């Protein structure tokens, strides 16, 4: 009931108006896919660790963090959208499921760790399709040095080595972010020469990583691997970048990174140090390297999935079968004052997605706004114009969603899907003040 505290991994958290973590989400915590040695996520994690072999490797930190760790320590402003109840899972006002591995940077620096990789499960509320899942895995890499102990000279020596290795490799790096720019400046506390050395060390390290991961697979026709660097912004790094890799003809965004802000290092009690940090998403990379077509497969317990992978090997997944899909449509009127009320009260699509995930679990492949008048499916953005119908008299808004049900492991019966859909409609009606049409 409402009054009982949430008990997660043996600790109890009093519920409050922030509590939005569902049993379905909490049931994922013990899975720890990144620790499974012959699971694609575990295999990829180890390959990245091998690239940073001299770093400390931290892999078993609890996903429950404070809002302070996840946001405040990193300088996220109080009104940052990532903090919204619609985007993150909260146990209560103080505790949440981490949304990124950066949540552990400050505490790790505080412990005196200088070079470390940290892999972990992270949680974000999102839409439902083949590449989004509310739990995924990230790896954080950090490298800080003490300039008074010759740290910058060491980075320079390593830069020279990495630079010449990259020059000999079959890689084309497009990097228009070369030096600082007006939109992506060095920190005012930094000597520009030193900031440039750190940024170059970050870029060399990550270009080397990308080459190791994608090179052997992209190299089929002897074509060079193509990588590009893009300016970005993160509250705790400056300058900041994103990296994209061209793979099978598509640019794939794989990581965010930057030179760590001195504010974050000072908060960790190591204001005398300087360095860089990156965070990358393992599922995205694993989906392309292992040819895994649906993100739900990572969570499959089916032997036909699990038995295909071997420790230490990146191999191509062979789909064992594609079971038939089953469509259901649902149209409803939104609550009257949708969008105008206080945080947590307004209709939000992610709340709807949460109920769907809670009832349908991994049997739902996608939920998209759809046009009920013809059979086309639209990407949710395009569809918005068609499927957000406003009643001319009552001004009420209507939504129509198409559900695609498909199991990864077996055929679903129509009765089974109807049962799920009925329960779901009941919950949506009761909990979200919508009126089914
Ligand atoms: N945590 C960021 C994300 O999830 C990535 C990042 C890590 C950016 C470290 C900068 C430094 O998008």
PDB file of N, CA and C in Angstrom, residues 34 47 62-63 76 82 97 119 192 203 205 225 227 229 231 240 265 286 306 309 341 347 364 373:
ATOM      1  N   UNK A  34      26.212  -6.587 -17.267  1.00  0.00           N
ATOM      2  CA  UNK A  34      27.606  -6.227 -17.564  1.00  0.00           C
ATOM      3  C   UNK A  34      28.607  -7.138 -16.866  1.00  0.00           C
ATOM      4  N   UNK A  47      36.243  -5.826 -23.401  1.00  0.00           N
ATOM      5  CA  UNK A  47      37.095  -5.313 -24.495  1.00  0.00           C
ATOM      6  C   UNK A  47      37.516  -3.883 -24.210  1.00  0.00           C
ATOM      7  N   UNK A  62      26.205  -0.008  -6.480  1.00  0.00           N
ATOM      8  CA  UNK A  62      24.733  -0.015  -6.479  1.00  0.00           C
ATOM      9  C   UNK A  62      24.168   1.104  -7.347  1.00  0.00           C
ATOM     10  N   UNK A  63      23.069   0.805  -8.073  1.00  0.00           N
ATOM     11  CA  UNK A  63      22.438   1.826  -8.928  1.00  0.00           C
ATOM     12  C   UNK A  63      21.654   2.879  -8.152  1.00  0.00           C
ATOM     13  N   UNK A  76      24.487  20.224 -12.326  1.00  0.00           N
ATOM     14  CA  UNK A  76      23.235  20.350 -13.078  1.00  0.00           C
ATOM     15  C   UNK A  76      22.386  21.457 -12.456  1.00  0.00           C
ATOM     16  N   UNK A  82      16.522  16.781 -17.147  1.00  0.00           N
ATOM     17  CA  UNK A  82      16.840  15.409 -16.738  1.00  0.00           C
ATOM     18  C   UNK A  82      16.330  15.074 -15.340  1.00  0.00           C
ATOM     19  N   UNK A  97      17.364   6.075  -9.065  1.00  0.00           N
ATOM     20  CA  UNK A  97      18.205   5.156  -9.822  1.00  0.00           C
ATOM     21  C   UNK A  97      19.085   6.025 -10.716  1.00  0.00           C
ATOM     22  N   UNK A 119      31.752   0.483 -14.879  1.00  0.00           N
ATOM     23  CA  UNK A 119      30.645   0.026 -15.725  1.00  0.00           C
ATOM     24  C   UNK A 119      29.439  -0.279 -14.856  1.00  0.00           C
ATOM     25  N   UNK A 192      45.849  27.523 -21.262  1.00  0.00           N
ATOM     26  CA  UNK A 192      45.375  26.959 -22.541  1.00  0.00           C
ATOM     27  C   UNK A 192      46.284  25.854 -23.088  1.00  0.00           C
ATOM     28  N   UNK A 203      41.126  12.822 -26.721  1.00  0.00           N
ATOM     29  CA  UNK A 203      40.768  12.447 -28.099  1.00  0.00           C
ATOM     30  C   UNK A 203      41.600  11.274 -28.599  1.00  0.00           C
ATOM     31  N   UNK A 205      42.975   8.945 -26.817  1.00  0.00           N
ATOM     32  CA  UNK A 205      42.569   7.730 -26.089  1.00  0.00           C
ATOM     33  C   UNK A 205      41.293   7.155 -26.682  1.00  0.00           C
ATOM     34  N   UNK A 225      38.215   3.339 -41.215  1.00  0.00           N
ATOM     35  CA  UNK A 225      37.165   3.628 -40.243  1.00  0.00           C
ATOM     36  C   UNK A 225      36.995   5.141 -40.164  1.00  0.00           C
ATOM     37  N   UNK A 227      35.536   8.430 -38.150  1.00  0.00           N
ATOM     38  CA  UNK A 227      35.116   8.910 -36.832  1.00  0.00           C
ATOM     39  C   UNK A 227      34.952  10.412 -36.921  1.00  0.00           C
ATOM     40  N   UNK A 229      34.158  14.138 -34.548  1.00  0.00           N
ATOM     41  CA  UNK A 229      34.045  14.791 -33.246  1.00  0.00           C
ATOM     42  C   UNK A 229      33.137  15.985 -33.375  1.00  0.00           C
ATOM     43  N   UNK A 231      31.078  19.227 -31.128  1.00  0.00           N
ATOM     44  CA  UNK A 231      30.996  20.003 -29.880  1.00  0.00           C
ATOM     45  C   UNK A 231      29.746  19.593 -29.102  1.00  0.00           C
ATOM     46  N   UNK A 240      33.601  20.200 -24.137  1.00  0.00           N
ATOM     47  CA  UNK A 240      32.886  18.921 -24.159  1.00  0.00           C
ATOM     48  C   UNK A 240      32.670  18.474 -25.605  1.00  0.00           C
ATOM     49  N   UNK A 265      36.133  18.864  -9.557  1.00  0.00           N
ATOM     50  CA  UNK A 265      37.319  18.325  -8.882  1.00  0.00           C
ATOM     51  C   UNK A 265      37.466  18.932  -7.490  1.00  0.00           C
ATOM     52  N   UNK A 286      26.943  -2.479 -28.751  1.00  0.00           N
ATOM     53  CA  UNK A 286      26.765  -3.936 -28.853  1.00  0.00           C
ATOM     54  C   UNK A 286      25.747  -4.289 -29.940  1.00  0.00           C
ATOM     55  N   UNK A 306      21.347 -16.711 -25.482  1.00  0.00           N
ATOM     56  CA  UNK A 306      22.538 -16.725 -24.620  1.00  0.00           C
ATOM     57  C   UNK A 306      23.637 -17.654 -25.128  1.00  0.00           C
ATOM     58  N   UNK A 309      26.895 -16.664 -27.667  1.00  0.00           N
ATOM     59  CA  UNK A 309      28.035 -15.771 -27.408  1.00  0.00           C
ATOM     60  C   UNK A 309      29.087 -16.436 -26.535  1.00  0.00           C
ATOM     61  N   UNK A 341      -0.643  21.650 -15.477  1.00  0.00           N
ATOM     62  CA  UNK A 341      -0.519  21.488 -14.034  1.00  0.00           C
ATOM     63  C   UNK A 341       0.923  21.334 -13.575  1.00  0.00           C
ATOM     64  N   UNK A 347      -0.396  15.273 -17.793  1.00  0.00           N
ATOM     65  CA  UNK A 347      -0.258  14.107 -18.664  1.00  0.00           C
ATOM     66  C   UNK A 347       1.131  14.137 -19.278  1.00  0.00           C
ATOM     67  N   UNK A 364       5.977  -6.166 -25.441  1.00  0.00           N
ATOM     68  CA  UNK A 364       5.644  -5.051 -26.323  1.00  0.00           C
ATOM     69  C   UNK A 364       6.911  -4.556 -27.006  1.00  0.00           C
ATOM     70  N   UNK A 373      -6.939   6.295 -39.366  1.00  0.00           N
ATOM     71  CA  UNK A 373      -7.707   6.283 -40.612  1.00  0.00           C
ATOM     72  C   UNK A 373      -6.984   5.580 -41.747  1.00  0.00           C
TER      73      UNK A 373
END
